[in-house]
Every structure is written in C-alpha cells, then in structure tokens.
C-alpha positions as MATLAB code, in Angstrom:
seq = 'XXXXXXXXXXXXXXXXXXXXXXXXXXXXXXXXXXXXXXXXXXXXXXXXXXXXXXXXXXXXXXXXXXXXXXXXXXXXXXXXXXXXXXXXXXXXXXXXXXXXXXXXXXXXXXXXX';
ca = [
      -3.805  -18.405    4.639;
      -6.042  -14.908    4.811;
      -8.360  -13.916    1.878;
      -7.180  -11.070    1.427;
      -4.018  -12.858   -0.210;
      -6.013  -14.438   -2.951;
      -8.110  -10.690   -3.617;
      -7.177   -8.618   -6.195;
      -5.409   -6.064   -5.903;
      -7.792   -4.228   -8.237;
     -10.835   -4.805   -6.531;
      -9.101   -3.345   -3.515;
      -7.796   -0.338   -5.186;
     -10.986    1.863   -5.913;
     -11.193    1.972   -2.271;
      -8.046    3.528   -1.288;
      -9.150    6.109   -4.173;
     -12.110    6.956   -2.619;
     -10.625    6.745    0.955;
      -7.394    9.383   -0.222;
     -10.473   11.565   -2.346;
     -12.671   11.812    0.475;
     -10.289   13.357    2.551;
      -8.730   15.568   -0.197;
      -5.716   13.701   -1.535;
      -5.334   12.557   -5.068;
      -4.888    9.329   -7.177;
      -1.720   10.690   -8.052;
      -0.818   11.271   -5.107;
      -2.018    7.615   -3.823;
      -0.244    6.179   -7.057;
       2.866    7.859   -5.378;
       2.800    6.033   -2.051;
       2.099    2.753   -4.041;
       4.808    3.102   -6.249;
       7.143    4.154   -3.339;
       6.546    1.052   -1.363;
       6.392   -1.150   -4.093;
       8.959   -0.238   -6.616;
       6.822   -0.527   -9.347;
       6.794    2.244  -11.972;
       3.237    3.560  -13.553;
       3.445    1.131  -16.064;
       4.092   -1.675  -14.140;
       0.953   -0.515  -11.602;
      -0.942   -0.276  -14.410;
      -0.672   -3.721  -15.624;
      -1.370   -4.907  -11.808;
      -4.511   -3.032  -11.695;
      -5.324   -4.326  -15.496;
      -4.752   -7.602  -14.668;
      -6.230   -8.609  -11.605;
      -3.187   -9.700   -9.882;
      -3.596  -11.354   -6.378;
      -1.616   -9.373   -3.458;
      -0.277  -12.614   -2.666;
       1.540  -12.262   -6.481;
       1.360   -8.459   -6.312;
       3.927   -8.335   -3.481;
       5.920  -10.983   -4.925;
       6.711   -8.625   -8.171;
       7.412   -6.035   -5.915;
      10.676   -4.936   -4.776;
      10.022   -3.063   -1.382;
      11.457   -0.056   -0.611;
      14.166   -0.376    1.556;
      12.873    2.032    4.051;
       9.412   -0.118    4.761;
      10.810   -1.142    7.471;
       9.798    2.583    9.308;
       6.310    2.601    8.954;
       5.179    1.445   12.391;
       1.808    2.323   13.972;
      -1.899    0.612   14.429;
      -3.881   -0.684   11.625;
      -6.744   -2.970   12.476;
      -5.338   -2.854   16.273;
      -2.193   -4.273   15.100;
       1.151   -3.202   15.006;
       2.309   -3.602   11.763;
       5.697   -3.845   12.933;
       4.865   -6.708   14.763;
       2.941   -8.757   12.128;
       5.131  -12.569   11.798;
       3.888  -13.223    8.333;
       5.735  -11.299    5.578;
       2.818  -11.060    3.335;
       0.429   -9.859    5.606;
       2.454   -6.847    7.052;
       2.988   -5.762    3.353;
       0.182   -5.483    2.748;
      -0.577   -3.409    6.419;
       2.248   -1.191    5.337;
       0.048   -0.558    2.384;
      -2.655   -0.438    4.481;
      -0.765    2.451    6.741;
       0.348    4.324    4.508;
      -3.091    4.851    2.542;
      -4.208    6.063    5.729;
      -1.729    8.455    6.434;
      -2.322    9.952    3.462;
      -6.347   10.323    4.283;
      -5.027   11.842    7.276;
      -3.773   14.551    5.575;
       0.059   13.708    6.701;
       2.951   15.586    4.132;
       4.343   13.023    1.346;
       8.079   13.416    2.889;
       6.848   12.127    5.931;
       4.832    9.243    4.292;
       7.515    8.347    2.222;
       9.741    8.559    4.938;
      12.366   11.170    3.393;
];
C-alpha cells in the first residue's frame, strides 16, 4: 500500500493552492476541478479538508465523474491511464488535472466539456 493513501487530503491541499496561485489560477478555480472529479459539492469538500480525511477514504466518498476516464497524459512518468490500482490513478487524475490548471489550460478543456 503507498503513503500517500493514508495522507490527508488536507495536508496535501495547500499545495495544489499554491501550485494553481503561483501560476495565476485561483482556489476557486482549483475547488472547481476538485469538485468536478469528485462529485463532492463545497460543503462536502469542506468537511474533507476540515476533517483530515485520508485519500484512501476521500476517494471512497467520492463519486467520480463519469468522464475521468479522459484525462490521460504523464504525471510522475506515468501514464495515468495505465495505473492497475484504482486508488492510485485517482488520485493521478487529481494529480493531472491540478497541473493542467498551473499550466494555464481553459476549464472546458480540464473538465473535459
């Protein structure tokens, strides 16, 4: 089992803040892509962050956007489409999609509208 599955989510989340800030994108905006991959509402974030929750029990509250399934590309040098354990590439999605937003990328073609 990887750390990162026992790590909360919260400690985690600061940096994708800073990571989306530093390259001119907002919390809001990351709160977007979170919410879109997740399912969660504000609320229901909110509580995550609040808590501590684990990604391991993060993801399983979660109900994944149907269209996860398109993010593909390199994060860490893997493809996250080819990641075998289902935990792991959620949170690589996650991972992805933070970075596409520091990359400046539109939020249609993050959220894959």
């Amino acid at each position: 089992m990887s750390r990162i599955f026992g790590t909360s989510f919260a400690s985690v989340y600061p940096h994708y803040v800073t990571k989306a800030e530093k390259k001119g994108r907002t919390r809001a905006e990351l709160d977007q892509v979170i919410q879109w991959l997740t399912g969660f509402d504000e609320a229901e974030l909110r509580s995550h962050l609040d808590n501590g929750t684990t990604f391991e029990d993060f993801f399983a509250d979660s109900r994944l956007n149907p269209n996860a399934s398109l993010i593909t590309g390199v994060v860490c040098g893997v493809r996250v489409e080819d990641i075998d354990d289902p935990l792991m590439q959620k949170i690589r999605y996650l991972d992805k999609l933070v970075d596409e937003l520091a990359r400046g990328k539109p939020m249609e073609k993050i959220l894959r509208t």
